[in-house]
CSV table of C-alpha atoms and ligand atoms in Angstrom, one decimal:
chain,number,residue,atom,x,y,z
A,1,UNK,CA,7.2,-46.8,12.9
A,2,UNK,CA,5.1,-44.7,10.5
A,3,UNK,CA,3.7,-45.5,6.8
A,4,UNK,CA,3.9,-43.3,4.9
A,5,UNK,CA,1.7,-43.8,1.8
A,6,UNK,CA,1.8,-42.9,-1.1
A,7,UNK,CA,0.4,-39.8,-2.4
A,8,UNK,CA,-3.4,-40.2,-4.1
A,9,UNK,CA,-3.1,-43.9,-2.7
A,10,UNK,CA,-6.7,-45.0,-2.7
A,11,UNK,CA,-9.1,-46.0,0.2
A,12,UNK,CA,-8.7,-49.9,0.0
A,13,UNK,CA,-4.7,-49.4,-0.1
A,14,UNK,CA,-5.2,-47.5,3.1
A,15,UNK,CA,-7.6,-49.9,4.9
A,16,UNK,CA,-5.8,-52.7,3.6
A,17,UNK,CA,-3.0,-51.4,5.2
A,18,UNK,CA,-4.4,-50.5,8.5
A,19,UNK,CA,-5.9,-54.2,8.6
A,20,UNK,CA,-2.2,-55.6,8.2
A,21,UNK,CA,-0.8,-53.4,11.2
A,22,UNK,CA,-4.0,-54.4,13.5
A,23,UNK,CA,-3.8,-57.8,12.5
A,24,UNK,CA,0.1,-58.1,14.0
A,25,UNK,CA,-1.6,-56.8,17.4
A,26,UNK,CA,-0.9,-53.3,17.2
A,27,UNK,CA,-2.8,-49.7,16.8
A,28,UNK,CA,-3.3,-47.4,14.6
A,29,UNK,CA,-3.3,-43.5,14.7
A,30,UNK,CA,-4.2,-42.4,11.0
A,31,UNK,CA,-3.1,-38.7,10.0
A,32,UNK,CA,-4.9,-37.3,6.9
A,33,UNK,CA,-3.5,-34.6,5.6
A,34,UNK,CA,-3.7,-32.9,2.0
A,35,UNK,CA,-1.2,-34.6,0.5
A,36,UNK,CA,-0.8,-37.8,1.6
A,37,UNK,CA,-1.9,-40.1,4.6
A,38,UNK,CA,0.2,-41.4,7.5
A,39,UNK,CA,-0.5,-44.6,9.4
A,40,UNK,CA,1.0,-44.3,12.5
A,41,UNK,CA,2.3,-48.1,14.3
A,42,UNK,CA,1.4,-47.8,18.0
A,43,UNK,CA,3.2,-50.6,20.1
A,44,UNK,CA,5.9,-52.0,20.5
A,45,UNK,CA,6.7,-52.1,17.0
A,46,UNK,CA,11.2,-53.1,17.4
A,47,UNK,CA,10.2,-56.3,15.7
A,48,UNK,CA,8.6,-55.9,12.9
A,49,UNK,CA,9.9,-56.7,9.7
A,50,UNK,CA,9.3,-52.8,7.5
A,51,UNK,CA,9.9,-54.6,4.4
A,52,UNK,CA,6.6,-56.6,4.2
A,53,UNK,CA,4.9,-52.9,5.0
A,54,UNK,CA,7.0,-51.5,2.0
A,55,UNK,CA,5.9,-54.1,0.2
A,56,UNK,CA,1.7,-53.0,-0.2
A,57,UNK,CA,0.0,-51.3,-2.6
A,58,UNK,CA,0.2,-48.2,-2.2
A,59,UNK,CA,3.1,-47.6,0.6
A,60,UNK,CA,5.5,-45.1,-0.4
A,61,UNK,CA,8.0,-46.0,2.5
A,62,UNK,CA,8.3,-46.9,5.9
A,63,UNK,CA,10.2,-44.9,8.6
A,64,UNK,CA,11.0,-45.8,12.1
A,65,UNK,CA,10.0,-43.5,15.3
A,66,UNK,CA,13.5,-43.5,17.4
A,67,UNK,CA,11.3,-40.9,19.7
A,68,UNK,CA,10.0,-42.6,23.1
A,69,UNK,CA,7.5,-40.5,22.5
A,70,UNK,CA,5.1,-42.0,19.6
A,71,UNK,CA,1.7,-40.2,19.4
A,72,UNK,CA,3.3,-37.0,20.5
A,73,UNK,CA,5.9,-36.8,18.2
A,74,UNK,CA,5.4,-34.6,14.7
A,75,UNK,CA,6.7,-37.4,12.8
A,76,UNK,CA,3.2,-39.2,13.2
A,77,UNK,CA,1.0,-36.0,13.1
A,78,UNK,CA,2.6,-33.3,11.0
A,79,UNK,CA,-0.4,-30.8,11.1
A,80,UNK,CA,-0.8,-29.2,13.8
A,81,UNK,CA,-3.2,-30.6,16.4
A,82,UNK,CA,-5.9,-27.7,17.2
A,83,UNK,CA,-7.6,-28.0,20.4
A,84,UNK,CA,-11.0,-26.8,21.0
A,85,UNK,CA,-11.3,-24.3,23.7
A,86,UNK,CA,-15.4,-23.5,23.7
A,87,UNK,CA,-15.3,-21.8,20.2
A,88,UNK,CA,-11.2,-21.1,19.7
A,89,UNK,CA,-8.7,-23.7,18.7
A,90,UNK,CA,-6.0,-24.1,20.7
A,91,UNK,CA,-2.6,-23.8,18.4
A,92,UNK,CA,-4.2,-22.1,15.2
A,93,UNK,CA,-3.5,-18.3,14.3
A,94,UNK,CA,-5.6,-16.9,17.4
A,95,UNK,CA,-3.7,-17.3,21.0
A,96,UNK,CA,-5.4,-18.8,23.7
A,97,UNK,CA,-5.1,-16.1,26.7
A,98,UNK,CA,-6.2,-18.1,30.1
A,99,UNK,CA,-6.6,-16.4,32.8
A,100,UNK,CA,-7.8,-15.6,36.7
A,101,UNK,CA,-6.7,-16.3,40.1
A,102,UNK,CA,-4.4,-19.2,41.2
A,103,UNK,CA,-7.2,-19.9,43.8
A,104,UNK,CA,-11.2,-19.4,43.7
A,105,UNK,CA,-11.5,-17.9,47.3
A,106,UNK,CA,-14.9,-16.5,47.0
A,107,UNK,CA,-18.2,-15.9,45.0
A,108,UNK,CA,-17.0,-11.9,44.8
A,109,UNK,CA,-13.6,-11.9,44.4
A,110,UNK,CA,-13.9,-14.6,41.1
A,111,UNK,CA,-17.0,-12.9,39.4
A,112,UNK,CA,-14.8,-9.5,39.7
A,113,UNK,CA,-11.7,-11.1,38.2
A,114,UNK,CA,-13.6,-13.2,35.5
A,115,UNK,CA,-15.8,-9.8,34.1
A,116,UNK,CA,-12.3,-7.9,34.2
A,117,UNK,CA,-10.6,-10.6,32.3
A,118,UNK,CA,-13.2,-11.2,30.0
A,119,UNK,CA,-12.6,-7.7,29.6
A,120,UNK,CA,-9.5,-7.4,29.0
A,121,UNK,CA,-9.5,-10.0,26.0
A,122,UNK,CA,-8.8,-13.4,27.4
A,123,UNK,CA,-10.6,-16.2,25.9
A,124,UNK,CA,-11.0,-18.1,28.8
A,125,UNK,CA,-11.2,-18.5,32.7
A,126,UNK,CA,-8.7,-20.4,35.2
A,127,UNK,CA,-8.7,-20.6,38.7
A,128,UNK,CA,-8.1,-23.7,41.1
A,129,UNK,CA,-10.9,-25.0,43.5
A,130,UNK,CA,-8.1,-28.1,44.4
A,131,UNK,CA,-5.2,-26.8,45.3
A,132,UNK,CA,-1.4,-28.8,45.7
A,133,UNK,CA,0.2,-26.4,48.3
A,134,UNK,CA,3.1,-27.1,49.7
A,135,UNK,CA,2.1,-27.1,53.1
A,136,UNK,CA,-0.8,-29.1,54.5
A,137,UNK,CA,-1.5,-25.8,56.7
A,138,UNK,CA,-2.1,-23.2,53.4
A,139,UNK,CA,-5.1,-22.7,51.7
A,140,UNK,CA,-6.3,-26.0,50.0
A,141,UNK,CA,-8.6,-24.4,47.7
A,142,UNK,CA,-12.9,-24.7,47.7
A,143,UNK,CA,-13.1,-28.0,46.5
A,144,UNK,CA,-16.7,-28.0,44.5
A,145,UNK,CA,-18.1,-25.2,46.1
A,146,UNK,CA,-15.2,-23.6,43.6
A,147,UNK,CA,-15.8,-25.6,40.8
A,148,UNK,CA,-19.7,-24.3,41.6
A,149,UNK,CA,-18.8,-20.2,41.5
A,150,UNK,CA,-16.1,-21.4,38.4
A,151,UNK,CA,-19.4,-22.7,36.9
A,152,UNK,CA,-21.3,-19.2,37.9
A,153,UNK,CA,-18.5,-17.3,36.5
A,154,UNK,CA,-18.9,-19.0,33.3
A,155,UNK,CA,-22.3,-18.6,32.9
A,156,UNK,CA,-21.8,-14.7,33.3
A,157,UNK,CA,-19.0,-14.0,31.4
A,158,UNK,CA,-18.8,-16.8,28.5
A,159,UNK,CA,-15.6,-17.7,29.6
A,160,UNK,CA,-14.7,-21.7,29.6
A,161,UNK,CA,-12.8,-23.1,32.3
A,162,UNK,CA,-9.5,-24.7,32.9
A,163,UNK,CA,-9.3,-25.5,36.6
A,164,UNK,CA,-6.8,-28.2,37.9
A,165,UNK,CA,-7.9,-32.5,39.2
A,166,UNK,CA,-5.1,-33.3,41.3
A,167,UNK,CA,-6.2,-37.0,42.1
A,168,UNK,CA,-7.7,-39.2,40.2
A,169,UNK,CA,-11.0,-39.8,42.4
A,170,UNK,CA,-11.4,-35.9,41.7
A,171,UNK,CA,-11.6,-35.9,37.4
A,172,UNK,CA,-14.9,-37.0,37.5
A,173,UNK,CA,-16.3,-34.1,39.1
A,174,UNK,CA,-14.0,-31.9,37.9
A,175,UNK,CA,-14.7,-33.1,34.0
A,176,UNK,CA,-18.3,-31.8,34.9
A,177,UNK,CA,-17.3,-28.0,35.1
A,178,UNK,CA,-14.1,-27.6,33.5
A,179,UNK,CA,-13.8,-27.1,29.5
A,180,UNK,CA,-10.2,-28.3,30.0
A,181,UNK,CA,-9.0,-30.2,33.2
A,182,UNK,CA,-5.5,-29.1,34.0
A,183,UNK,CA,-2.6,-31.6,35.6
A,184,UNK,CA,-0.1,-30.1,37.8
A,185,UNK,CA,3.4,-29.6,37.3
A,186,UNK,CA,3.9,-31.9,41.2
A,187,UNK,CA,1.5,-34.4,39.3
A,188,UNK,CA,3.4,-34.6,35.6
A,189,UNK,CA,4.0,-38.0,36.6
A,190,UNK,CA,1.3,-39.3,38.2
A,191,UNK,CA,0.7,-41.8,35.6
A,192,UNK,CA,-2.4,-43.2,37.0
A,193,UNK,CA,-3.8,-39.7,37.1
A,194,UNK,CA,-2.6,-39.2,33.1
A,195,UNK,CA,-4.2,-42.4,32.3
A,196,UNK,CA,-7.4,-41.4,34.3
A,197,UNK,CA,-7.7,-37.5,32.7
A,198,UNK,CA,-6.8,-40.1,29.6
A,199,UNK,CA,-10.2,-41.5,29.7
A,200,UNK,CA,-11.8,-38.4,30.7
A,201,UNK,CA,-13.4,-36.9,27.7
A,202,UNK,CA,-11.5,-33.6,28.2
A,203,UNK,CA,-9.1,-32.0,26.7
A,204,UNK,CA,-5.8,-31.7,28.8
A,205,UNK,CA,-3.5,-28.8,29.8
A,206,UNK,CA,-0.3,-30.5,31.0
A,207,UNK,CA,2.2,-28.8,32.8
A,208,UNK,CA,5.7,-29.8,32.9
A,209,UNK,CA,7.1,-30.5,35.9
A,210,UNK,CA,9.2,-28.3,38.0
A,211,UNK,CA,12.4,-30.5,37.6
A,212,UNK,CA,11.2,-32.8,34.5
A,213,UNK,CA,12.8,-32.7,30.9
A,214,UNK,CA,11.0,-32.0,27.9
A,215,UNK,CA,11.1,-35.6,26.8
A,216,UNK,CA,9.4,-36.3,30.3
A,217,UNK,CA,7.3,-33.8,29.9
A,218,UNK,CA,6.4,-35.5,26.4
A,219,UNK,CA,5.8,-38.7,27.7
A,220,UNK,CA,3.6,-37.9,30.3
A,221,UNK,CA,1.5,-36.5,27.1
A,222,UNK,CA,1.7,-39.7,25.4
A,223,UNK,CA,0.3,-41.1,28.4
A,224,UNK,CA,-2.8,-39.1,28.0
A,225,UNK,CA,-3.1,-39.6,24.5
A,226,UNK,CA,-2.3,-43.4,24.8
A,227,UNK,CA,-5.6,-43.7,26.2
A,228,UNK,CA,-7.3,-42.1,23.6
A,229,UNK,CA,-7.4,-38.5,24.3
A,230,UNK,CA,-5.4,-36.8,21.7
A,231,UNK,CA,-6.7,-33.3,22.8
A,232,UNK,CA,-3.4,-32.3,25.1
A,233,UNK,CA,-2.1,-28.8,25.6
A,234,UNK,CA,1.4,-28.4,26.7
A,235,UNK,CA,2.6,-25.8,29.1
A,236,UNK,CA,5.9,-24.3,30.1
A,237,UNK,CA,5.8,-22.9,33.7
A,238,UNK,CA,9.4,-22.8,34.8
A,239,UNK,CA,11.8,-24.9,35.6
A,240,UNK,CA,13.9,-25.1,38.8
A,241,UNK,CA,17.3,-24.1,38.7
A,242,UNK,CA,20.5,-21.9,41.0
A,243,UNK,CA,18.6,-19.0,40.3
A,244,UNK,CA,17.1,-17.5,43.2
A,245,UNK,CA,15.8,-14.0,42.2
A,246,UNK,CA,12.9,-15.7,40.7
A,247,UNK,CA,10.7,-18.6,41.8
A,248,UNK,CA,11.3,-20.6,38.9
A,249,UNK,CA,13.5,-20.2,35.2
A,250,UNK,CA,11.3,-19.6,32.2
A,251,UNK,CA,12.5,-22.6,29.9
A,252,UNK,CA,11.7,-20.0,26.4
A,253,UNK,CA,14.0,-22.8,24.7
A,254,UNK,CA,11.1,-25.2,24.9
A,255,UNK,CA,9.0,-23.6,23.7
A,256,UNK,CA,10.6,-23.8,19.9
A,257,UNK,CA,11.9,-27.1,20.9
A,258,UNK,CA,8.5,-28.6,21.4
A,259,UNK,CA,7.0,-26.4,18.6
A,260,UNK,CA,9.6,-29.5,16.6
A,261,UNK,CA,9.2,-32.3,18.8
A,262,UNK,CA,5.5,-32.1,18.4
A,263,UNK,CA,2.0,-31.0,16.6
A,264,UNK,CA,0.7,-30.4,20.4
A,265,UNK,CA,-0.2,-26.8,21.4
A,266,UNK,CA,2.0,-25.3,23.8
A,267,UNK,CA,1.4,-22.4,26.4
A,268,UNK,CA,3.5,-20.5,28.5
A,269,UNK,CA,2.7,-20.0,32.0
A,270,UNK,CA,4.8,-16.6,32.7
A,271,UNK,CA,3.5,-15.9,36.8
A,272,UNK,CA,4.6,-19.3,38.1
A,273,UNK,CA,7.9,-19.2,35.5
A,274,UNK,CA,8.5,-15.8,37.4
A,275,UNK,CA,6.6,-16.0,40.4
A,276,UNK,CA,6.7,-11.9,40.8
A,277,UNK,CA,4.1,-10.0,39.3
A,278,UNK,CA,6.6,-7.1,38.1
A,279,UNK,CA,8.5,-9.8,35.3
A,280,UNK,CA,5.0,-11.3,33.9
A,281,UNK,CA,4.4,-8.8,31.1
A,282,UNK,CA,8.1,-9.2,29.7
A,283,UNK,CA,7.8,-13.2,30.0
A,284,UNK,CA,4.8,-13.3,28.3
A,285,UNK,CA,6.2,-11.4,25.0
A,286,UNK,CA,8.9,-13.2,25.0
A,287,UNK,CA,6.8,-16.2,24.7
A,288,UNK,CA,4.3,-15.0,22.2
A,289,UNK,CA,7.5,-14.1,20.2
A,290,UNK,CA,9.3,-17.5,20.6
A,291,UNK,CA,6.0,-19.1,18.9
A,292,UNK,CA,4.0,-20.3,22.0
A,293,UNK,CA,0.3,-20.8,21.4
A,294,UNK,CA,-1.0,-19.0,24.6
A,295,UNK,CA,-0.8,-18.0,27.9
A,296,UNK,CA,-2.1,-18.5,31.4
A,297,UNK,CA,-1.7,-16.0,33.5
A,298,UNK,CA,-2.6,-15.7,37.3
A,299,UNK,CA,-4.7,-12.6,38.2
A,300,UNK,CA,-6.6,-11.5,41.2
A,301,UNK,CA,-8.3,-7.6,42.1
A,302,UNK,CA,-6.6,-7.7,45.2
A,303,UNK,CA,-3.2,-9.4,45.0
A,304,UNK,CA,-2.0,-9.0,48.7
A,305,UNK,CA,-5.2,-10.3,50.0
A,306,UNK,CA,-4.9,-13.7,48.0
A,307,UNK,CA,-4.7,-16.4,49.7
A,308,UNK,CA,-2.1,-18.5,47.3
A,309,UNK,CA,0.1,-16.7,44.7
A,310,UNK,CA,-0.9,-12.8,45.4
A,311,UNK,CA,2.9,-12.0,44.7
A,312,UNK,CA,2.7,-13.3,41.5
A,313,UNK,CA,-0.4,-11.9,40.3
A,314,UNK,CA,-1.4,-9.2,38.1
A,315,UNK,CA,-4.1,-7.0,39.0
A,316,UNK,CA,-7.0,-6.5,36.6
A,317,UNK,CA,-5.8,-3.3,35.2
A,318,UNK,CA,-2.0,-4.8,34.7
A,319,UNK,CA,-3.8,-7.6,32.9
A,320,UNK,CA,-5.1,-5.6,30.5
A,321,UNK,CA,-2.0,-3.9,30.0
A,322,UNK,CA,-0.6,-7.2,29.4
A,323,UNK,CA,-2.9,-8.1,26.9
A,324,UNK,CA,-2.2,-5.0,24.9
A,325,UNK,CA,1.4,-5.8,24.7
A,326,UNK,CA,1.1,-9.0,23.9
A,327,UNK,CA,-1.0,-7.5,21.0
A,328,UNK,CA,2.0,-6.0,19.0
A,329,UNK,CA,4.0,-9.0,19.4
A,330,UNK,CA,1.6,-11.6,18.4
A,331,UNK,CA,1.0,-9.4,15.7
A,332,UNK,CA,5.0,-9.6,14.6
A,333,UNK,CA,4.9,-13.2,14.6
A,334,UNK,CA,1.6,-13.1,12.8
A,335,UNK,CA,-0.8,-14.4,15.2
A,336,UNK,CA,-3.9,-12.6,16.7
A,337,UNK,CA,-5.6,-12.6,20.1
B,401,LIG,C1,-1.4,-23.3,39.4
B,401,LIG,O1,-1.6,-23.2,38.2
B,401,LIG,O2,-1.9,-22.5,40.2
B,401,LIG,C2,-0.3,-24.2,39.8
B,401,LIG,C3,-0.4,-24.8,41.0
B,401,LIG,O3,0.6,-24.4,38.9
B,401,LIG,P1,1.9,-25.4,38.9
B,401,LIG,O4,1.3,-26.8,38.9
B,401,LIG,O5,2.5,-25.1,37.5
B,401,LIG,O6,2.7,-25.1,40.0
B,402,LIG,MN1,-0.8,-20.6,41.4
């Protein structure tokens, strides 16, 4: 349930308020905006009786969240939630363009694709030093020594980095490098991971799960944010379905679907959604145009040498390319980047 008070209502109506949900054993997620304040009812809030809510100064009305999803959902946060990236916001007018190879391989091969990239215009750097491969016998990433050249990267180019904790004995050490930690789409819903990144003092770039729904995908957020860390950034990255001529379907619905479901950024991750380097560019637009708040995009100098994702990934020079497209359209739809 929500509170929605009235507009102008005064300080002590607000705490007063807030002191009546916490003293029936629930929490409270306050949204401020211009107009008027919401009180958001965390909990299991079925039995409560609205009326004695309605009944405070101050209230304007009370309205129930049907949504599983409670911290997620726009109904308690209508603004939109900006999350810091070093010095852009995640979800305001600017995009957020991530980018670099699937997999840090070596000290050369990241510091080239971090200056190119940095070049090109993104804002900031990815890259995986844990890897979830789908055999036990591929590449299964650097481990710290990646997180270590991510680190050198960064302090070369400027660029902050998203790089991916794929247990939960691994956040702590990942937290230490990475400007956002990202979750897998194989780990969506690994709920003792969420609840760990939860507590981690980062913000989050979730990715949806290769065969979850949006409204899992949502929930998996509310787990993060459950525990306190509000600072969750959505991605799309495909979607299994029939299709066969690409690794995975670009879901473009959700991206306007989530853009109503919730205040949460949302990026669009157009190499995996494709998995072939040749449809990236096009999938990208089409994201920018259907209102996503970034991209991340995998890109490596010397795609056939890579040792995870080479046929997916852009070379520097198509990156930049990229970025220039992506320009015009983010222009169209009045964003920057
Ligand atoms: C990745 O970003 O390299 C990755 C493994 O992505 P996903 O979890 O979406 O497959
Ligand atoms: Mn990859």
């Amino acid at each position: 349930m929500i509170i929605v008070m009235q507009p102008h209502a005064s300080a002590e109506q607000i705490a007063a308020v807030v002191s009546r949900v916490e003293g029936g054993g629930y929490r409270v997620h306050l949204s401020q905006g211009e107009e008027r304040t919401i009180i958001g009812v965390i909990g299991d809030d079925r039995p409560i009786d609205r009326g004695q809510f309605e009944a405070l100064d101050g209230v304007e009305k009370t309205v129930p969240i049907l949504k599983p999803f409670k911290l997620a959902s726009r109904d308690m946060h209508p603004a939109e939630t900006l999350v810091p990236l070093d010095g852009l916001k995640v979800g305001g007018p600017k995009l957020a363009i991530i980018a670099g190879p699937c997999s840090v391989e070596s000290r050369s091969q990241i510091l080239e694709t971090a200056a190119a990239v940095k070049e090109a215009g993104a804002t900031a750097l990815r890259g995986g030093a844990f890897k979830p491969r789908t055999s036990p016998y591929s590449f299964q990433g650097l481990g710290e020594e990646g997180l270590q050249l991510l680190a050198e990267a960064r302090n070369l180019t400027g660029l902050p980095i998203v790089t991916e904790a794929m247990s939960e004995d691994q956040v702590k050490l990942v937290a230490r490098y990475a400007a956002v930690i990202q979750i897998g789409a194989r780990n969506m819903q690994n709920y003792a991971l969420l609840n760990t990144v939860g507590q981690a003092g980062r913000p989050v770039l979730l990715k949806r799960g290769m065969m979850s729904t949006i409204e899992e995908l949502l929930m998996s957020a509310e787990y993060v944010m459950a525990q306190g860390n509000g600072r969750v950034i959505l991605c799309e990255r495909g979607i299994r379905t029939f299709e066969k001529y690409t690794r995975n379907t670009t879901d473009i619905n959700a991206v306007p679907v989530l853009k109503q479901l919730t205040h949460l950024p949302v990026v669009v991750d157009p190499s995996h959604s494709t998995g072939k380097w040749e449809y990236v560019i096009a999938v990208a637009k089409a994201a920018v145009a259907a209102g996503a708040d970034g991209l991340i995009v995998e890109v490596h100098p010397h795609p056939t040498e890579a040792l995870s994702d080479g046929g997916q990934s852009l070379k520097p020079e198509k990156f930049a390319q990229l970025v220039r497209e992506v320009r015009r359209v983010a222009e169209a739809v009045d964003r920057t980047c």
